[in-house]
mmCIF file of C-alpha atoms and ligand atoms in Angstrom:
data_model
loop_
_atom_site.group_PDB
_atom_site.id
_atom_site.type_symbol
_atom_site.label_atom_id
_atom_site.label_comp_id
_atom_site.label_asym_id
_atom_site.label_seq_id
_atom_site.Cartn_x
_atom_site.Cartn_y
_atom_site.Cartn_z
ATOM 1 C CA MET A 1 8.749 25.412 6.963
ATOM 2 C CA THR A 2 9.760 24.751 3.358
ATOM 3 C CA THR A 3 13.404 25.533 2.305
ATOM 4 C CA PHE A 4 15.116 25.161 -0.996
ATOM 5 C CA LEU A 5 18.750 24.552 -0.814
ATOM 6 C CA SER A 6 21.094 24.261 -3.464
ATOM 7 C CA PRO A 7 23.663 21.727 -2.669
ATOM 8 C CA ALA A 8 26.347 23.938 -2.813
ATOM 9 C CA THR A 9 25.182 26.357 -0.038
ATOM 10 C CA SER A 10 23.482 23.863 2.220
ATOM 11 C CA SER A 11 23.281 25.761 5.532
ATOM 12 C CA LEU A 12 20.401 26.169 7.722
ATOM 13 C CA SER A 13 19.662 29.622 9.565
ATOM 14 C CA SER A 14 20.477 28.945 13.342
ATOM 15 C CA TYR A 15 16.929 29.518 14.518
ATOM 16 C CA LEU A 16 15.543 26.711 12.569
ATOM 17 C CA SER A 17 15.251 23.070 14.313
ATOM 18 C CA PRO A 18 17.965 20.705 12.684
ATOM 19 C CA THR A 19 15.202 18.069 12.346
ATOM 20 C CA ILE A 20 14.760 18.094 8.870
ATOM 21 C CA ALA A 21 13.436 15.972 5.965
ATOM 22 C CA THR A 22 15.484 16.401 2.961
ATOM 23 C CA ILE A 23 13.610 15.634 -0.307
ATOM 24 C CA LYS A 24 15.898 15.218 -3.338
ATOM 25 C CA LEU A 25 13.979 16.168 -6.253
ATOM 26 C CA PRO A 26 16.461 14.891 -8.709
ATOM 27 C CA VAL A 27 15.739 11.336 -7.143
ATOM 28 C CA LEU A 28 12.178 12.017 -7.780
ATOM 29 C CA ALA A 29 12.933 12.677 -11.159
ATOM 30 C CA HIS A 30 15.161 9.476 -11.671
ATOM 31 C CA ASN A 31 12.202 7.229 -10.362
ATOM 32 C CA LEU A 32 9.865 8.871 -12.710
ATOM 33 C CA VAL A 33 12.388 8.060 -15.738
ATOM 34 C CA GLU A 34 12.669 4.452 -14.302
ATOM 35 C CA LEU A 35 8.802 4.318 -14.080
ATOM 36 C CA ARG A 36 8.496 5.495 -17.730
ATOM 37 C CA ARG A 37 11.249 2.915 -19.129
ATOM 38 C CA PHE A 38 8.931 0.300 -17.370
ATOM 39 C CA LEU A 39 5.715 1.311 -18.907
ATOM 40 C CA ALA A 40 4.480 0.623 -22.394
ATOM 41 C CA PRO A 41 4.750 3.685 -24.578
ATOM 42 C CA GLY A 42 1.251 5.801 -24.400
ATOM 43 C CA CYS A 43 0.369 4.331 -21.084
ATOM 44 C CA GLU A 44 -0.258 7.545 -18.867
ATOM 45 C CA ILE A 45 0.672 8.288 -15.099
ATOM 46 C CA LEU A 46 -1.728 9.556 -12.676
ATOM 47 C CA ALA A 47 0.746 10.755 -9.963
ATOM 48 C CA ILE A 48 -0.641 10.241 -6.488
ATOM 49 C CA VAL A 49 0.292 13.076 -4.260
ATOM 50 C CA LYS A 50 -2.193 12.715 -1.495
ATOM 51 C CA ALA A 51 -1.332 12.637 2.224
ATOM 52 C CA ASP A 52 0.746 15.709 1.320
ATOM 53 C CA GLY A 53 2.530 13.681 -1.217
ATOM 54 C CA TYR A 54 3.301 10.863 1.193
ATOM 55 C CA GLY A 55 4.876 13.511 3.557
ATOM 56 C CA HIS A 56 7.260 14.768 0.911
ATOM 57 C CA GLY A 57 5.153 18.271 0.395
ATOM 58 C CA SER A 58 2.288 17.711 -2.126
ATOM 59 C CA ILE A 59 2.913 21.278 -3.791
ATOM 60 C CA VAL A 60 6.673 20.911 -4.428
ATOM 61 C CA ILE A 61 6.049 17.134 -5.477
ATOM 62 C CA ALA A 62 3.176 18.155 -7.818
ATOM 63 C CA GLU A 63 5.155 21.215 -9.232
ATOM 64 C CA THR A 64 8.123 19.050 -9.670
ATOM 65 C CA LEU A 65 6.268 16.365 -11.745
ATOM 66 C CA ALA A 66 4.374 18.686 -13.519
ATOM 67 C CA HIS A 67 7.831 20.344 -14.870
ATOM 68 C CA LEU A 68 8.798 16.641 -15.755
ATOM 69 C CA GLY A 69 5.682 16.241 -17.916
ATOM 70 C CA ILE A 70 2.989 14.690 -15.667
ATOM 71 C CA SER A 71 -0.320 16.350 -16.031
ATOM 72 C CA LYS A 72 -2.742 14.174 -13.781
ATOM 73 C CA PHE A 73 -2.601 14.289 -9.900
ATOM 74 C CA GLY A 74 -4.477 12.249 -7.534
ATOM 75 C CA VAL A 75 -5.334 13.411 -4.129
ATOM 76 C CA ALA A 76 -7.596 12.100 -1.374
ATOM 77 C CA THR A 77 -9.832 14.984 -0.702
ATOM 78 C CA ILE A 78 -11.244 18.265 -1.894
ATOM 79 C CA GLN A 79 -9.092 20.332 0.608
ATOM 80 C CA GLU A 80 -5.973 18.660 -0.757
ATOM 81 C CA GLY A 81 -7.126 19.436 -4.519
ATOM 82 C CA ALA A 82 -7.646 23.040 -3.414
ATOM 83 C CA THR A 83 -4.349 23.377 -1.836
ATOM 84 C CA LEU A 84 -2.716 22.429 -5.057
ATOM 85 C CA ARG A 85 -4.997 24.648 -7.080
ATOM 86 C CA GLU A 86 -4.294 27.525 -4.706
ATOM 87 C CA ALA A 87 -0.568 26.877 -5.170
ATOM 88 C CA GLY A 88 -1.170 27.379 -9.306
ATOM 89 C CA LEU A 89 -1.070 23.699 -10.265
ATOM 90 C CA THR A 90 -2.978 23.730 -13.515
ATOM 91 C CA GLY A 91 -2.937 19.863 -14.405
ATOM 92 C CA THR A 92 -5.945 17.588 -14.008
ATOM 93 C CA ILE A 93 -6.541 16.846 -10.124
ATOM 94 C CA ILE A 94 -8.477 13.661 -9.350
ATOM 95 C CA VAL A 95 -10.116 13.400 -5.872
ATOM 96 C CA LEU A 96 -9.740 9.774 -5.032
ATOM 97 C CA GLY A 97 -11.561 9.576 -1.848
ATOM 98 C CA GLY A 98 -15.133 10.079 -0.809
ATOM 99 C CA ILE A 99 -16.894 13.564 -1.408
ATOM 100 C CA PHE A 100 -19.642 15.189 0.690
ATOM 101 C CA SER A 101 -22.413 16.599 -1.222
ATOM 102 C CA ARG A 102 -21.824 19.925 0.529
ATOM 103 C CA GLN A 103 -18.527 20.077 -1.051
ATOM 104 C CA LEU A 104 -19.877 19.862 -4.637
ATOM 105 C CA GLN A 105 -19.487 23.729 -5.203
ATOM 106 C CA ASP A 106 -15.835 23.463 -4.054
ATOM 107 C CA LEU A 107 -15.116 20.821 -6.311
ATOM 108 C CA LEU A 108 -16.487 23.042 -9.182
ATOM 109 C CA HIS A 109 -14.954 26.161 -8.098
ATOM 110 C CA TYR A 110 -11.367 24.495 -7.844
ATOM 111 C CA GLN A 111 -11.931 22.342 -11.075
ATOM 112 C CA LEU A 112 -11.371 19.123 -9.391
ATOM 113 C CA THR A 113 -12.262 15.797 -10.969
ATOM 114 C CA PRO A 114 -14.324 13.351 -8.895
ATOM 115 C CA VAL A 115 -14.043 9.779 -8.804
ATOM 116 C CA ILE A 116 -17.870 8.749 -8.833
ATOM 117 C CA SER A 117 -18.666 5.801 -6.434
ATOM 118 C CA ASP A 118 -22.031 6.668 -5.300
ATOM 119 C CA THR A 119 -25.260 7.150 -7.362
ATOM 120 C CA ASP A 120 -26.716 9.804 -5.159
ATOM 121 C CA LEU A 121 -23.630 12.033 -5.549
ATOM 122 C CA ALA A 122 -23.644 11.715 -9.129
ATOM 123 C CA GLN A 123 -27.194 12.967 -9.130
ATOM 124 C CA GLN A 124 -26.437 15.797 -7.278
ATOM 125 C CA LEU A 125 -23.387 16.625 -9.112
ATOM 126 C CA GLY A 126 -25.651 16.685 -12.216
ATOM 127 C CA LYS A 127 -27.718 19.231 -10.677
ATOM 128 C CA ALA A 128 -25.075 21.299 -9.363
ATOM 129 C CA LEU A 129 -23.734 21.896 -12.783
ATOM 130 C CA SER A 130 -24.711 25.101 -14.728
ATOM 131 C CA THR A 131 -25.095 24.543 -18.453
ATOM 132 C CA ASP A 132 -21.676 26.255 -19.443
ATOM 133 C CA GLN A 133 -20.016 23.437 -17.142
ATOM 134 C CA THR A 134 -21.365 20.511 -18.898
ATOM 135 C CA PRO A 135 -20.578 17.883 -19.970
ATOM 136 C CA PHE A 136 -18.504 17.417 -16.923
ATOM 137 C CA PRO A 137 -15.730 14.718 -16.950
ATOM 138 C CA VAL A 138 -15.896 12.012 -14.225
ATOM 139 C CA HIS A 139 -13.934 8.977 -13.257
ATOM 140 C CA VAL A 140 -16.220 6.052 -12.314
ATOM 141 C CA LYS A 141 -15.207 3.413 -10.032
ATOM 142 C CA VAL A 142 -16.329 -0.153 -9.877
ATOM 143 C CA ASP A 143 -15.782 -2.218 -6.696
ATOM 144 C CA THR A 144 -14.143 -5.487 -7.762
ATOM 145 C CA GLY A 145 -13.348 -6.709 -4.203
ATOM 146 C CA MET A 146 -11.807 -3.810 -2.109
ATOM 147 C CA SER A 147 -15.243 -3.508 -0.765
ATOM 148 C CA ARG A 148 -14.474 0.188 0.229
ATOM 149 C CA LEU A 149 -15.420 2.902 -2.386
ATOM 150 C CA GLY A 150 -16.894 1.890 -5.705
ATOM 151 C CA LEU A 151 -20.241 0.706 -7.366
ATOM 152 C CA LYS A 152 -20.867 -2.814 -7.851
ATOM 153 C CA PRO A 153 -21.078 -3.739 -11.591
ATOM 154 C CA GLU A 154 -24.702 -3.680 -11.950
ATOM 155 C CA ALA A 155 -24.849 -0.066 -10.615
ATOM 156 C CA VAL A 156 -22.215 1.045 -12.799
ATOM 157 C CA LEU A 157 -24.313 -0.249 -15.855
ATOM 158 C CA ASN A 158 -27.390 1.614 -14.531
ATOM 159 C CA LEU A 159 -25.650 4.628 -13.942
ATOM 160 C CA LEU A 160 -23.654 4.871 -17.131
ATOM 161 C CA ASP A 161 -27.071 4.039 -18.840
ATOM 162 C CA SER A 162 -28.956 6.787 -17.230
ATOM 163 C CA PRO A 163 -29.746 10.422 -18.453
ATOM 164 C CA LEU A 164 -27.074 11.608 -16.383
ATOM 165 C CA PHE A 165 -24.525 10.351 -18.843
ATOM 166 C CA ARG A 166 -26.404 11.768 -21.915
ATOM 167 C CA GLY A 167 -26.184 15.269 -20.717
ATOM 168 C CA PRO A 168 -24.650 16.745 -17.754
ATOM 169 C CA LEU A 169 -21.810 13.960 -17.033
ATOM 170 C CA VAL A 170 -19.377 12.312 -19.200
ATOM 171 C CA ILE A 171 -16.986 9.391 -18.319
ATOM 172 C CA GLU A 172 -13.400 10.069 -18.754
ATOM 173 C CA SER A 173 -12.309 6.665 -17.198
ATOM 174 C CA LEU A 174 -13.509 3.635 -15.486
ATOM 175 C CA MET A 175 -11.119 2.590 -12.521
ATOM 176 C CA THR A 176 -11.047 0.035 -9.801
ATOM 177 C CA HIS A 177 -8.662 -0.462 -6.720
ATOM 178 C CA LEU A 178 -6.682 -3.493 -6.111
ATOM 179 C CA ALA A 179 -6.920 -4.850 -2.434
ATOM 180 C CA ASP A 180 -4.101 -7.212 -2.230
ATOM 181 C CA ALA A 181 -1.805 -6.685 -5.182
ATOM 182 C CA ASP A 182 1.433 -7.249 -3.073
ATOM 183 C CA ASN A 183 0.350 -10.745 -1.925
ATOM 184 C CA PRO A 184 2.867 -13.250 -3.563
ATOM 185 C CA ASP A 185 -0.321 -15.219 -4.220
ATOM 186 C CA PRO A 186 -1.974 -13.382 -7.194
ATOM 187 C CA THR A 187 -5.283 -15.293 -6.966
ATOM 188 C CA PHE A 188 -7.263 -12.333 -5.598
ATOM 189 C CA THR A 189 -5.798 -9.532 -7.871
ATOM 190 C CA LEU A 190 -6.254 -11.794 -10.923
ATOM 191 C CA GLN A 191 -9.905 -12.195 -9.872
ATOM 192 C CA GLN A 192 -10.183 -8.361 -9.553
ATOM 193 C CA PHE A 193 -8.654 -7.890 -12.671
ATOM 194 C CA SER A 194 -10.829 -10.345 -14.747
ATOM 195 C CA GLN A 195 -13.756 -8.734 -13.082
ATOM 196 C CA PHE A 196 -12.703 -5.422 -14.174
ATOM 197 C CA GLN A 197 -12.041 -6.540 -17.711
ATOM 198 C CA ALA A 198 -15.714 -8.145 -17.793
ATOM 199 C CA MET A 199 -17.187 -4.902 -16.621
ATOM 200 C CA ALA A 200 -15.286 -3.080 -19.514
ATOM 201 C CA GLU A 201 -16.406 -5.523 -21.954
ATOM 202 C CA GLN A 202 -19.835 -5.509 -20.831
ATOM 203 C CA LEU A 203 -19.788 -1.494 -21.365
ATOM 204 C CA ARG A 204 -18.414 -1.819 -24.776
ATOM 205 C CA LEU A 205 -21.030 -4.387 -26.049
ATOM 206 C CA LYS A 206 -23.392 -1.730 -24.770
ATOM 207 C CA GLY A 207 -21.914 0.884 -26.948
ATOM 208 C CA ILE A 208 -20.599 2.645 -24.055
ATOM 209 C CA THR A 209 -17.261 4.009 -24.898
ATOM 210 C CA ILE A 210 -14.750 4.515 -21.874
ATOM 211 C CA PRO A 211 -11.581 6.428 -23.077
ATOM 212 C CA CYS A 212 -9.298 5.202 -20.254
ATOM 213 C CA LEU A 213 -9.105 2.440 -17.898
ATOM 214 C CA HIS A 214 -6.959 2.132 -15.012
ATOM 215 C CA VAL A 215 -6.519 -0.180 -12.121
ATOM 216 C CA ALA A 216 -2.712 -0.310 -11.027
ATOM 217 C CA ASN A 217 -1.318 0.969 -7.754
ATOM 218 C CA THR A 218 2.551 0.303 -7.130
ATOM 219 C CA ALA A 219 2.218 -3.200 -6.325
ATOM 220 C CA GLY A 220 -0.293 -3.658 -9.165
ATOM 221 C CA MET A 221 1.880 -2.261 -11.567
ATOM 222 C CA VAL A 222 5.201 -3.840 -10.476
ATOM 223 C CA LEU A 223 3.788 -7.234 -9.992
ATOM 224 C CA HIS A 224 1.194 -7.443 -12.336
ATOM 225 C CA PRO A 225 2.375 -5.558 -15.613
ATOM 226 C CA GLN A 226 -0.891 -6.695 -17.553
ATOM 227 C CA SER A 227 -2.386 -4.347 -15.152
ATOM 228 C CA HIS A 228 -1.150 -1.221 -16.632
ATOM 229 C CA LEU A 229 -4.007 -0.811 -19.037
ATOM 230 C CA ASP A 230 -4.260 2.987 -20.152
ATOM 231 C CA MET A 231 -3.009 4.532 -17.265
ATOM 232 C CA VAL A 232 -1.276 3.753 -13.836
ATOM 233 C CA ARG A 233 -1.629 5.252 -10.352
ATOM 234 C CA PRO A 234 1.723 5.249 -8.757
ATOM 235 C CA GLY A 235 2.256 6.415 -5.218
ATOM 236 C CA LEU A 236 4.800 4.787 -3.199
ATOM 237 C CA LEU A 237 6.894 4.107 -6.262
ATOM 238 C CA LEU A 238 7.438 7.630 -7.193
ATOM 239 C CA TYR A 239 8.903 8.076 -3.490
ATOM 240 C CA GLY A 240 11.409 5.464 -4.220
ATOM 241 C CA TYR A 241 9.771 2.231 -2.656
ATOM 242 C CA LEU A 242 8.367 -1.089 -3.797
ATOM 243 C CA PRO A 243 5.829 -2.995 -2.127
ATOM 244 C CA PRO A 244 6.888 -4.173 1.099
ATOM 245 C CA GLN A 245 6.061 -7.929 0.436
ATOM 246 C CA HIS A 246 7.777 -7.890 -3.021
ATOM 247 C CA ILE A 247 9.734 -11.057 -3.512
ATOM 248 C CA THR A 248 10.394 -11.291 -7.143
ATOM 249 C CA PRO A 249 13.382 -9.108 -8.548
ATOM 250 C CA ILE A 250 11.923 -6.065 -10.437
ATOM 251 C CA PRO A 251 13.670 -4.192 -13.159
ATOM 252 C CA LEU A 252 13.308 -0.999 -11.432
ATOM 253 C CA ALA A 253 16.240 0.964 -9.887
ATOM 254 C CA LEU A 254 14.342 3.251 -7.445
ATOM 255 C CA LYS A 255 15.816 5.287 -4.815
ATOM 256 C CA PRO A 256 14.195 6.905 -1.606
ATOM 257 C CA VAL A 257 13.484 10.541 -2.216
ATOM 258 C CA LEU A 258 13.244 11.618 1.473
ATOM 259 C CA SER A 259 15.652 11.270 4.318
ATOM 260 C CA LEU A 260 15.238 12.320 7.667
ATOM 261 C CA SER A 261 17.815 13.782 10.115
ATOM 262 C CA THR A 262 18.408 15.671 13.284
ATOM 263 C CA GLN A 263 21.460 16.606 15.468
ATOM 264 C CA ILE A 264 22.401 15.547 19.061
ATOM 265 C CA VAL A 265 21.352 18.522 21.310
ATOM 266 C CA GLN A 266 22.957 17.288 24.268
ATOM 267 C CA THR A 267 24.877 14.331 25.689
ATOM 268 C CA ARG A 268 24.851 12.719 29.274
ATOM 269 C CA THR A 269 26.717 10.249 31.054
ATOM 270 C CA ILE A 270 24.344 7.847 33.089
ATOM 271 C CA ALA A 271 25.557 5.316 35.786
ATOM 272 C CA ALA A 272 24.887 1.611 35.562
ATOM 273 C CA GLY A 273 21.331 0.697 36.855
ATOM 274 C CA GLU A 274 19.559 4.013 36.250
ATOM 275 C CA SER A 275 16.171 4.259 34.482
ATOM 276 C CA LEU A 276 15.830 6.446 31.368
ATOM 277 C CA SER A 277 12.889 8.646 29.863
ATOM 278 C CA TYR A 278 9.263 7.841 30.826
ATOM 279 C CA SER A 279 8.052 5.035 32.699
ATOM 280 C CA GLY A 280 11.411 3.515 33.376
ATOM 281 C CA ALA A 281 11.095 1.427 30.341
ATOM 282 C CA TYR A 282 14.900 1.312 29.926
ATOM 283 C CA ARG A 283 17.550 0.727 32.515
ATOM 284 C CA THR A 284 21.097 1.107 31.943
ATOM 285 C CA THR A 285 23.434 -2.182 32.416
ATOM 286 C CA ARG A 286 26.483 -0.330 32.233
ATOM 287 C CA PRO A 287 27.839 3.343 32.563
ATOM 288 C CA SER A 288 26.318 4.806 29.508
ATOM 289 C CA ARG A 289 26.673 7.784 27.322
ATOM 290 C CA ILE A 290 23.214 8.965 26.160
ATOM 291 C CA GLY A 291 22.506 11.387 23.166
ATOM 292 C CA ILE A 292 19.376 13.453 23.283
ATOM 293 C CA LEU A 293 17.644 14.085 20.138
ATOM 294 C CA PRO A 294 15.215 16.873 19.261
ATOM 295 C CA ILE A 295 12.665 14.587 17.871
ATOM 296 C CA GLY A 296 9.577 12.656 19.129
ATOM 297 C CA TYR A 297 6.386 11.415 18.388
ATOM 298 C CA THR A 298 4.753 14.916 17.513
ATOM 299 C CA HIS A 299 7.262 14.857 14.514
ATOM 300 C CA GLY A 300 5.789 11.266 13.279
ATOM 301 C CA TYR A 301 8.415 9.364 14.939
ATOM 302 C CA ASN A 302 6.400 6.609 16.236
ATOM 303 C CA ARG A 303 6.419 5.833 20.036
ATOM 304 C CA LEU A 304 6.623 2.163 18.926
ATOM 305 C CA LEU A 305 10.294 2.896 17.966
ATOM 306 C CA SER A 306 10.862 3.225 21.887
ATOM 307 C CA ASN A 307 13.534 0.705 23.039
ATOM 308 C CA GLY A 308 13.273 -0.885 19.401
ATOM 309 C CA GLY A 309 14.441 1.485 16.650
ATOM 310 C CA GLU A 310 18.211 2.468 15.659
ATOM 311 C CA VAL A 311 19.588 5.531 14.152
ATOM 312 C CA LEU A 312 22.985 6.414 12.629
ATOM 313 C CA VAL A 313 25.550 8.459 14.187
ATOM 314 C CA GLU A 314 29.081 9.079 13.129
ATOM 315 C CA ASN A 315 28.570 6.400 10.587
ATOM 316 C CA THR A 316 27.475 3.870 13.367
ATOM 317 C CA ARG A 317 24.066 2.264 13.890
ATOM 318 C CA VAL A 318 23.215 2.936 17.355
ATOM 319 C CA PRO A 319 19.850 2.040 19.565
ATOM 320 C CA ILE A 320 17.090 4.125 20.717
ATOM 321 C CA VAL A 321 16.882 3.607 24.220
ATOM 322 C CA GLY A 322 13.892 4.411 26.745
ATOM 323 C CA THR A 323 10.339 5.711 25.460
ATOM 324 C CA ILE A 324 10.102 8.237 22.787
ATOM 325 C CA CYS A 325 8.638 11.583 24.294
ATOM 326 C CA MET A 326 6.796 14.077 22.340
ATOM 327 C CA ASP A 327 9.744 16.053 21.423
ATOM 328 C CA MET A 328 12.825 14.130 22.255
ATOM 329 C CA THR A 329 14.364 10.842 21.784
ATOM 330 C CA LEU A 330 17.144 9.295 23.590
ATOM 331 C CA ILE A 331 20.122 7.055 22.020
ATOM 332 C CA ASP A 332 22.778 5.170 23.387
ATOM 333 C CA ILE A 333 26.198 6.465 22.171
ATOM 334 C CA THR A 334 28.488 4.596 24.711
ATOM 335 C CA ASP A 335 30.084 2.824 21.817
ATOM 336 C CA VAL A 336 30.544 5.820 19.677
ATOM 337 C CA PRO A 337 32.973 8.051 21.573
ATOM 338 C CA GLU A 338 33.188 10.496 18.758
ATOM 339 C CA ALA A 339 29.497 11.395 19.081
ATOM 340 C CA ARG A 340 28.975 14.823 20.543
ATOM 341 C CA VAL A 341 26.523 17.797 20.599
ATOM 342 C CA GLU A 342 25.607 18.769 17.063
ATOM 343 C CA SER A 343 26.598 15.278 15.360
ATOM 344 C CA ASN A 344 24.390 14.818 12.430
ATOM 345 C CA VAL A 345 22.115 11.842 13.268
ATOM 346 C CA VAL A 346 20.227 10.000 10.274
ATOM 347 C CA LEU A 347 16.905 8.432 11.159
ATOM 348 C CA LEU A 348 15.893 7.663 7.835
ATOM 349 C CA GLY A 349 18.462 7.324 5.206
ATOM 350 C CA SER A 350 22.303 6.855 4.759
ATOM 351 C CA GLN A 351 25.432 7.584 6.685
ATOM 352 C CA GLY A 352 28.629 6.181 5.691
ATOM 353 C CA THR A 353 27.937 2.526 4.471
ATOM 354 C CA GLU A 354 24.853 2.259 6.749
ATOM 355 C CA THR A 355 21.209 2.774 5.788
ATOM 356 C CA ILE A 356 18.023 2.829 7.138
ATOM 357 C CA SER A 357 14.962 2.968 4.977
ATOM 358 C CA ALA A 358 11.324 3.373 5.595
ATOM 359 C CA ILE A 359 10.835 -0.236 5.326
ATOM 360 C CA ASP A 360 13.342 -1.033 8.049
ATOM 361 C CA ILE A 361 11.419 1.590 10.187
ATOM 362 C CA ALA A 362 7.915 0.072 9.417
ATOM 363 C CA ASN A 363 9.297 -3.443 10.311
ATOM 364 C CA TRP A 364 10.502 -2.162 13.734
ATOM 365 C CA GLN A 365 7.202 -0.312 14.534
ATOM 366 C CA GLU A 366 4.999 -3.183 12.791
ATOM 367 C CA SER A 367 3.554 -0.901 10.003
ATOM 368 C CA ILE A 368 4.316 -0.191 6.626
ATOM 369 C CA PRO A 369 6.460 2.355 4.712
ATOM 370 C CA TYR A 370 3.386 4.280 3.557
ATOM 371 C CA GLU A 371 2.478 5.196 7.245
ATOM 372 C CA VAL A 372 6.089 5.889 8.000
ATOM 373 C CA LEU A 373 6.517 8.516 5.173
ATOM 374 C CA CYS A 374 2.926 9.936 5.465
ATOM 375 C CA ASN A 375 3.216 10.568 9.330
ATOM 376 C CA ILE A 376 6.424 12.743 9.066
ATOM 377 C CA GLY A 377 4.485 15.793 10.323
ATOM 378 C CA PRO A 378 4.659 19.632 9.746
ATOM 379 C CA ARG A 379 6.961 20.116 12.596
ATOM 380 C CA VAL A 380 9.714 18.499 10.598
ATOM 381 C CA ASN A 381 11.225 21.302 8.324
ATOM 382 C CA ARG A 382 11.280 20.252 4.557
ATOM 383 C CA VAL A 383 14.323 20.894 2.790
ATOM 384 C CA TYR A 384 14.478 20.538 -1.067
ATOM 385 C CA GLU A 385 17.292 19.561 -3.245
ATOM 386 C CA PRO A 386 16.255 21.496 -6.606
ATOM 387 C CA LEU A 387 16.296 19.745 -10.007
ATOM 388 C CA THR A 388 19.727 20.428 -11.655
HETATM 389 C C1 PLP B 401 -3.204 5.821 -2.816
HETATM 390 C C2 PLP B 401 -3.631 5.222 -4.081
HETATM 391 C C3 PLP B 401 -2.990 4.667 -5.142
HETATM 392 C C4 PLP B 401 -1.446 4.676 -4.930
HETATM 393 O O1 PLP B 401 -1.026 3.632 -4.134
HETATM 394 P P1 PLP B 401 0.445 3.143 -4.014
HETATM 395 O O2 PLP B 401 0.281 1.798 -3.584
HETATM 396 O O3 PLP B 401 1.054 4.207 -3.221
HETATM 397 O O4 PLP B 401 0.941 3.132 -5.486
HETATM 398 C C5 PLP B 401 -3.473 4.397 -6.353
HETATM 399 N N1 PLP B 401 -4.888 4.224 -6.401
HETATM 400 C C6 PLP B 401 -5.775 4.752 -5.551
HETATM 401 C C7 PLP B 401 -7.133 4.987 -5.877
HETATM 402 C C8 PLP B 401 -5.337 5.176 -4.406
HETATM 403 O O5 PLP B 401 -6.028 5.719 -3.478
#
């Protein structure tokens, strides 16, 4: 369910669940302005919108970024790319993840751009192309230490030297992916970076021209500005977060785009010494007022937050008590007498002077803000605050 609300008329129809993710598109625009200010003029942006735009809704995010002048988008799969094309996105859509050979026709049909990190797949792509589709632009990935996707430098040289790149395929960019860019110890990142630079230099000496070099994810671009090169690939940064481990002050005033909220659907009074929710994992130590929230792990609210996370209600921080259920979560509102049915509850975001960020939630569930955001599932209604 996707709804657009103008701030002036923000009310939901009664049948909708109040468990909503509010996505402020003006904040996305603000983060993009901050990023552009930080980049050298001419450095391009490949906006990463995989995983449904990190849970923000890839279609609306990509459309908004396109409106703000972004023309390149990164997704993980053919299916994600097809979804954006079906929605009418016209920019370049780069598929960052692995591609199955059976998906090559879909790649061509939806005019998606592959990242080549497999010589066999490059051969098959060359064969699948009709003459009017060549030369077909591809990005080529070199593995400099992530050891996930990517060809080893030797294989990149062989591939780019092969007949495939003198006919059917043309290289649009050479890229690599940083494995440890948020580590305060930069050693590994610097090694990866110099290996990448050496690769680019080797190609140049062989007379192979690469129009675009790109390396940097959020942590890379923020902590290692020399990694910006011709293009950067921000994901997390656009949504308002810096790498979890960052320690150095960073000249970027980012703001979280997404907040997650719901309402108390019922309140209970429970005597001291009673157990709450499944498995009796919480026992009241005093007469307690408990609020029931219509959100659970099926919405992406992780079960690891049981007896550990906090939420905001009536401008007060209160604890989650007991085990998080499929569709419900219990909170202790004993100390917040104003809390009542229909009180707004913020699970991620701000209320009064209190704030809970995706990093706080990640710490409570021993995860990273990426996972917190991406896991906010399809049962959470998305409400968009439009650009003004
Ligand atoms: C997801 C991804 C990114 C974006 O990473 P962030 O840390 O979110 O900025 C960049 N490059 C590649 C290849 C990716 O898969």
